mmCIF file of C-alpha atoms in Angstrom:
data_model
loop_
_atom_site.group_PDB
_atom_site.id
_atom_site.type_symbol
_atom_site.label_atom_id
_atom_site.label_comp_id
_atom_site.label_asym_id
_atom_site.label_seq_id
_atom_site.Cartn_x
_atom_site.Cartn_y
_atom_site.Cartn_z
ATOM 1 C CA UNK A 1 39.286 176.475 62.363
ATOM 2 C CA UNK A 2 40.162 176.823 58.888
ATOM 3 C CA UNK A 3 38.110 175.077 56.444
ATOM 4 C CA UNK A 4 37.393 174.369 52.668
ATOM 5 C CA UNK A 5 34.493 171.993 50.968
ATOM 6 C CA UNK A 6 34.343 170.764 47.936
ATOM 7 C CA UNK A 7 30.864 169.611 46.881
ATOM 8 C CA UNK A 8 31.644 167.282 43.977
ATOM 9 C CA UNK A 9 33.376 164.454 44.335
ATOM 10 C CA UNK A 10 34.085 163.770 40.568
ATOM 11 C CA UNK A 11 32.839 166.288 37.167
ATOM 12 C CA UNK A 12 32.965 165.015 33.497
ATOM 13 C CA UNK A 13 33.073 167.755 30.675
ATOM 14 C CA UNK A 14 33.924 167.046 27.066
ATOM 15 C CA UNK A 15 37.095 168.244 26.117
ATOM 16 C CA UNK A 16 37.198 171.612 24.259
ATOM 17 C CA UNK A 17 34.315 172.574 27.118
ATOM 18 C CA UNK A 18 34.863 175.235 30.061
ATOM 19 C CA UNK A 19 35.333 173.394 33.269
ATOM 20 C CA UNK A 20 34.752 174.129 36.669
ATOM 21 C CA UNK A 21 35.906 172.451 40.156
ATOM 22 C CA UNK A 22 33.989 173.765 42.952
ATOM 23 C CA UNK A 23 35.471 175.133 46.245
ATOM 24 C CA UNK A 24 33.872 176.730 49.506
ATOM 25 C CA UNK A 25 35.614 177.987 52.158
ATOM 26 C CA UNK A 26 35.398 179.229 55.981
ATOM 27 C CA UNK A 27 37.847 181.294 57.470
ATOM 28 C CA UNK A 28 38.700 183.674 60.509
ATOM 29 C CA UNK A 29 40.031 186.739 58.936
ATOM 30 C CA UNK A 30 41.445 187.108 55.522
ATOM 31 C CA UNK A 31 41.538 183.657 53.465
ATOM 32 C CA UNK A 32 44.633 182.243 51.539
ATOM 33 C CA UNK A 33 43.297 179.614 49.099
ATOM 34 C CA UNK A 34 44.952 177.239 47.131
ATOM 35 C CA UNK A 35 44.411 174.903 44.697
ATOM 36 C CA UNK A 36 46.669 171.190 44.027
ATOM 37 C CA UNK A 37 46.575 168.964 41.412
ATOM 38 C CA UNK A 38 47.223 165.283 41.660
ATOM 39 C CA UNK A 39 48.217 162.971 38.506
ATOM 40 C CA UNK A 40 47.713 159.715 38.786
ATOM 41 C CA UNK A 41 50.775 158.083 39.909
ATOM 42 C CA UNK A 42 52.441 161.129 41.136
ATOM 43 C CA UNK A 43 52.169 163.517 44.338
ATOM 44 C CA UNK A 44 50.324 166.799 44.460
ATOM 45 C CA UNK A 45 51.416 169.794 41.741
ATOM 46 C CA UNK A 46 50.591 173.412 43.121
ATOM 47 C CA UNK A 47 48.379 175.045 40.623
ATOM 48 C CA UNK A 48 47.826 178.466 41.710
ATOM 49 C CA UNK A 49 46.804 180.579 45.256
ATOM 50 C CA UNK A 50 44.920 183.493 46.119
ATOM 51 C CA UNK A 51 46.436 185.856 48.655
ATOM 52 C CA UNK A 52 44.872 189.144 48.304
ATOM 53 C CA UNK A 53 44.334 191.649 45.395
ATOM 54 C CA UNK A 54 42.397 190.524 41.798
ATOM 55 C CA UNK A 55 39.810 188.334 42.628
ATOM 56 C CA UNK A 56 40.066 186.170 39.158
ATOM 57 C CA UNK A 57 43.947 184.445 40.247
ATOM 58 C CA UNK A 58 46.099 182.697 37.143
ATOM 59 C CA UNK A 59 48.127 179.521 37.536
ATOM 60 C CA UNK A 60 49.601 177.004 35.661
ATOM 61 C CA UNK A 61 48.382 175.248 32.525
ATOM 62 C CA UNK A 62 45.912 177.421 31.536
ATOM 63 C CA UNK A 63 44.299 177.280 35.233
ATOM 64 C CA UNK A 64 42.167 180.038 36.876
ATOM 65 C CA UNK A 65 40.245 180.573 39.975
ATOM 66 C CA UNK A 66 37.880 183.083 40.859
ATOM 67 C CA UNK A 67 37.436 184.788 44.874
ATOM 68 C CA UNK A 68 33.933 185.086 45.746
ATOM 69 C CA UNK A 69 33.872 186.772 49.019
ATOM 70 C CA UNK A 70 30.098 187.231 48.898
ATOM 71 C CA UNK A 71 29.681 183.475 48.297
ATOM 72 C CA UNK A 72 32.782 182.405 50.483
ATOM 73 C CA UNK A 73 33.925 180.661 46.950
ATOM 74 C CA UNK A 74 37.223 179.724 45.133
ATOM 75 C CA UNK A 75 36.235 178.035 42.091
ATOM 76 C CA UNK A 76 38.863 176.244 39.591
ATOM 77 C CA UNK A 77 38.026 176.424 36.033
ATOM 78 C CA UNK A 78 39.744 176.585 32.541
ATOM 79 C CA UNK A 79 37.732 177.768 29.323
ATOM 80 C CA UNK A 80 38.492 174.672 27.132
ATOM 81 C CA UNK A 81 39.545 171.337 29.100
ATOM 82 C CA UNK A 82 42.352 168.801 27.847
ATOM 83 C CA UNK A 83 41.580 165.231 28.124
ATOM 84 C CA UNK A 84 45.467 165.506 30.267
ATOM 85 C CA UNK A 85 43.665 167.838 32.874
ATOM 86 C CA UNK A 86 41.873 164.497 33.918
ATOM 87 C CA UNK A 87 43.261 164.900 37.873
ATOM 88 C CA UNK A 88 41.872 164.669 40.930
ATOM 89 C CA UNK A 89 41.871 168.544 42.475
ATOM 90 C CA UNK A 90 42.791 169.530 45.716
ATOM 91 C CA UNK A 91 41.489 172.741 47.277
ATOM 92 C CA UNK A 92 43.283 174.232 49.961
ATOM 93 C CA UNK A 93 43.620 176.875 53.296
ATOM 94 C CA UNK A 94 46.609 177.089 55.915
ATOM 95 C CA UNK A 95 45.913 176.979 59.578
ATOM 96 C CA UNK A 96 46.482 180.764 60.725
ATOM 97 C CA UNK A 97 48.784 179.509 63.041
ATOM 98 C CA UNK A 98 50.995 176.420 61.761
ATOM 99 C CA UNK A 99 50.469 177.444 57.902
ATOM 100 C CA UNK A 100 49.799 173.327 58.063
ATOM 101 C CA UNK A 101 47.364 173.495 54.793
ATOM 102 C CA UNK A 102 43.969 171.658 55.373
ATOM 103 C CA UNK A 103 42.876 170.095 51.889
ATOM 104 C CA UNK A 104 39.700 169.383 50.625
ATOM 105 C CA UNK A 105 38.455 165.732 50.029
ATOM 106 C CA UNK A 106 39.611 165.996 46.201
ATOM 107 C CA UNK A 107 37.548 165.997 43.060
ATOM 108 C CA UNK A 108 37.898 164.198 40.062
ATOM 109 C CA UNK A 109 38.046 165.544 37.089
ATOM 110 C CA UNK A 110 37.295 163.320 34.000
ATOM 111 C CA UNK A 111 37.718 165.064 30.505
ATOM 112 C CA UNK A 112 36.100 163.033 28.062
ATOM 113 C CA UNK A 113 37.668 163.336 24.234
ATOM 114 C CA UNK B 1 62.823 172.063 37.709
ATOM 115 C CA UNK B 2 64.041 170.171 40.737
ATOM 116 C CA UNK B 3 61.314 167.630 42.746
ATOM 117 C CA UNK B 4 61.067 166.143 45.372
ATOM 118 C CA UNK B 5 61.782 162.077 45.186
ATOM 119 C CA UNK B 6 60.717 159.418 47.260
ATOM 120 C CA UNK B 7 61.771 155.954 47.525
ATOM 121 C CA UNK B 8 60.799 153.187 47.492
ATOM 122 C CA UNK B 9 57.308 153.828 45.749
ATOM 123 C CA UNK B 10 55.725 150.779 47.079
ATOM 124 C CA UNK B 11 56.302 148.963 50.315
ATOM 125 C CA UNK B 12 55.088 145.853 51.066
ATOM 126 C CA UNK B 13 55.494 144.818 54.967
ATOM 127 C CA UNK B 14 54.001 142.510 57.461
ATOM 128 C CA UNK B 15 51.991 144.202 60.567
ATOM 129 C CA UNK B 16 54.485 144.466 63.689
ATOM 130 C CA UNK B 17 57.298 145.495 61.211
ATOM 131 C CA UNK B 18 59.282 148.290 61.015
ATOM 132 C CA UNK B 19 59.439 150.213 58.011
ATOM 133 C CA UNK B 20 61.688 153.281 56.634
ATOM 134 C CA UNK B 21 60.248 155.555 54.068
ATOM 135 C CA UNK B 22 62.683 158.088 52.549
ATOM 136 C CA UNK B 23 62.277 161.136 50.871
ATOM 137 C CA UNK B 24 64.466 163.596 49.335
ATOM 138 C CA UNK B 25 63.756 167.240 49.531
ATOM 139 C CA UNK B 26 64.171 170.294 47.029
ATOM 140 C CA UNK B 27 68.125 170.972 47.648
ATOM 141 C CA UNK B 28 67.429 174.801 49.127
ATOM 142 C CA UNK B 29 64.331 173.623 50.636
ATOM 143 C CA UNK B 30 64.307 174.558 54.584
ATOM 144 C CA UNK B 31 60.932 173.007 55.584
ATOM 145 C CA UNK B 32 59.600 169.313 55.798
ATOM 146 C CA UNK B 33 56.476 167.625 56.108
ATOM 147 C CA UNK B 34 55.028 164.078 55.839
ATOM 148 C CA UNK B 35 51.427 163.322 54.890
ATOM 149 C CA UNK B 36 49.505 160.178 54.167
ATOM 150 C CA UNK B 37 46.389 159.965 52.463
ATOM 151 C CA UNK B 38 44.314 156.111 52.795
ATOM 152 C CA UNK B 39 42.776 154.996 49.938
ATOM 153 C CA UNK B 40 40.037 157.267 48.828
ATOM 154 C CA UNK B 41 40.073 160.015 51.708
ATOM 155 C CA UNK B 42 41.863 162.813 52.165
ATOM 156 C CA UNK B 43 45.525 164.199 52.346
ATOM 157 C CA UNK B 44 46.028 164.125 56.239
ATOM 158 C CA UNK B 45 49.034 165.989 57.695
ATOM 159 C CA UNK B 46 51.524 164.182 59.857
ATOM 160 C CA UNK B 47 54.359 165.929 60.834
ATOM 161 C CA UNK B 48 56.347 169.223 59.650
ATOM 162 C CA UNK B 49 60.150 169.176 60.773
ATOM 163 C CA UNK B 50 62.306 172.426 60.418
ATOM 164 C CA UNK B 51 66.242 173.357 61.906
ATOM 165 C CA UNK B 52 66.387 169.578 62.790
ATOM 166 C CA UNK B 53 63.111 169.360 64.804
ATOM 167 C CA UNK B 54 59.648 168.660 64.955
ATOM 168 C CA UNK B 55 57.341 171.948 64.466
ATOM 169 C CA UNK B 56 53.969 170.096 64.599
ATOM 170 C CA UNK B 57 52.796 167.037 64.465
ATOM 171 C CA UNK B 58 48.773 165.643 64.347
ATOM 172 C CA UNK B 59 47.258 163.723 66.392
ATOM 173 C CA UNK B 60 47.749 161.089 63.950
ATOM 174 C CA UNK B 61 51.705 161.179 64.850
ATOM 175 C CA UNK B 62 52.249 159.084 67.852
ATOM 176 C CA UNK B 63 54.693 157.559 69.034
ATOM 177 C CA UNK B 64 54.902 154.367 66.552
ATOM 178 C CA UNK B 65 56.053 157.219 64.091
ATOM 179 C CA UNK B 66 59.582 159.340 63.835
ATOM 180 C CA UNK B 67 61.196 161.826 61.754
ATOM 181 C CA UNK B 68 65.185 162.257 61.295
ATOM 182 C CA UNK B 69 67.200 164.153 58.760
ATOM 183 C CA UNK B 70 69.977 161.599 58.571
ATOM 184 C CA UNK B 71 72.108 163.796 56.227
ATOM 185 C CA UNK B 72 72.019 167.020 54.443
ATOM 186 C CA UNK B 73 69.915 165.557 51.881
ATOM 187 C CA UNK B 74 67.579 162.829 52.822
ATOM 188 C CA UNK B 75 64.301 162.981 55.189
ATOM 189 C CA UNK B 76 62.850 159.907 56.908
ATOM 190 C CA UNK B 77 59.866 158.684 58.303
ATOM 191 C CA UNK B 78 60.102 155.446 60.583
ATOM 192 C CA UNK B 79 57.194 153.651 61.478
ATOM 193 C CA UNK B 80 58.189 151.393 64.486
ATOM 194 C CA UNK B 81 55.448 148.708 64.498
ATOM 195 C CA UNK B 82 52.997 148.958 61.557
ATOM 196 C CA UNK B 83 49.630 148.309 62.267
ATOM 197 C CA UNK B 84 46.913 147.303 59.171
ATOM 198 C CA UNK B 85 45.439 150.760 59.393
ATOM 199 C CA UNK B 86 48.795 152.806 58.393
ATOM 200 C CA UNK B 87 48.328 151.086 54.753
ATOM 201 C CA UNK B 88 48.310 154.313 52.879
ATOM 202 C CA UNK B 89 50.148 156.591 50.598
ATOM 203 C CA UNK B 90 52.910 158.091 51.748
ATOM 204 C CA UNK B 91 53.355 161.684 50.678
ATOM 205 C CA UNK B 92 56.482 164.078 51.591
ATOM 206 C CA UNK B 93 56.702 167.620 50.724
ATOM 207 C CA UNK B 94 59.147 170.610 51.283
ATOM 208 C CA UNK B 95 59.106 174.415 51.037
ATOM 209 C CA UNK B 96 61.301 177.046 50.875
ATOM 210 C CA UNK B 97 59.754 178.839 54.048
ATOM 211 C CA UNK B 98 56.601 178.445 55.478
ATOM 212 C CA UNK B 99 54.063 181.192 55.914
ATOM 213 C CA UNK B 100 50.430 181.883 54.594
ATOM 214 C CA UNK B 101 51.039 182.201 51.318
ATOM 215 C CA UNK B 102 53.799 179.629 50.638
ATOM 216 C CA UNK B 103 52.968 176.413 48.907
ATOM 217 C CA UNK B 104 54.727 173.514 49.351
ATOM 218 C CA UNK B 105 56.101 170.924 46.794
ATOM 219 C CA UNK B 106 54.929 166.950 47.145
ATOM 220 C CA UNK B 107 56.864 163.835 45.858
ATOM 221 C CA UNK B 108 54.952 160.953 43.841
ATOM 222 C CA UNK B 109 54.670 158.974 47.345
ATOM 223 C CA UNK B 110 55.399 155.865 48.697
ATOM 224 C CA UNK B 111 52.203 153.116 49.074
ATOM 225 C CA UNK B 112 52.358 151.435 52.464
ATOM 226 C CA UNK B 113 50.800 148.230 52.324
ATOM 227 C CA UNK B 114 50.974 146.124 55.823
ATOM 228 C CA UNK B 115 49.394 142.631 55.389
#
């Protein structure tokens, strides 16, 4: 079954700081890999997906994520963090067979001014 | 942009009672889904409904829980006889098809609370 982990259940950074959300992974065959953000208050914004191709994927708001096949790894991050990217993150896979996504337990991200 | 919009955004209902969440999809949106997420855990899927039918449904989904697209617009969940456990957050989301790499789009959700 289809899989993703994320370690951390909440990461502070000071804004103007590079952040990073961790995300594993563990998948039959080739992985699709998103990434969700949730506002508080609201539902859950797609941020960006890996399907195949660059490993380093762009998304909104300034967003990246980088495909670590070695280290079965799909790590948000942004080089300078807002005190509005405080979210809670979702990562992300689709079942190979329903394309139901199975998300990961969330992390919090608090940016600090 | 166009979003998906879910009423009402809090519920408030006693256990044994029947409750009607509604949701409102993206207009050229084909695919539907319901998911909850209780307090502090994770999104769980319930249901995905496409061409007027169920496509899956979790193990979660039984049969105190139903699905209709009323209209051309609006997408229900019915749950028949709430127990204390189904207080959660309500989530529905739609897509324009539904493969690998599609992502789908969420509403702000409706919180369930059964006293």
């Amino acid at each position: 079954a289809q899989s993703v982990a994320q370690p951390e259940d909440q990461v502070n950074v000071a804004e103007g700081n590079p952040l990073t959300v961790k995300c594993t992974y563990s998948v039959s065959g080739n992985p699709y890999l998103f990434w969700y953000v949730q506002y508080p208050n609201r539902g859950l914004q797609f941020l960006l997906k890996y399907i195949t191709g660059d490993n380093l994927v762009k998304g909104s708001y300034g967003f990246e994520a980088e495909f670590n096949k070695s280290q079965t790894s799909f790590h948000l991050k942004k080089p300078s963090a807002l005190v509005s990217d405080s979210a809670l993150y979702f990562c992300a896979v689709p079942d190979r067979r329903s394309y139901i996504p199975t998300f990961g337990r969330g992390t919090s991200l608090i940016v600090h001014p | 942009e166009p979003e998906v919009t879910q009423t009402p955004s809090h519920q408030v209902t006693q256990m044994g009672q029947e409750v009607i969440l509604r949701c409102v999809p993206i207009s050229n949106h084909l695919y539907f889904y319901w998911y909850r997420q209780i307090l502090g855990q994770k999104v769980e899927f319930l249901v995905s409904f496409y061409n007027n039918e169920i496509s899956e449904k979790s193990e979660i989904f039984d049969d105190q829980f139903s699905v209709e697209r009323p209209d051309g617009s609006n997408f229900t969940l019915k749950i028949r006889s709430t127990k204390l456990e189904d207080s959660a957050m309500y989530f529905c989301a739609s897509s324009e098809s539904a493969g690998l790499s599609d992502e789908q789009y969420f509403g702000p959700g409706t919180r369930l609370t059964v006293t």
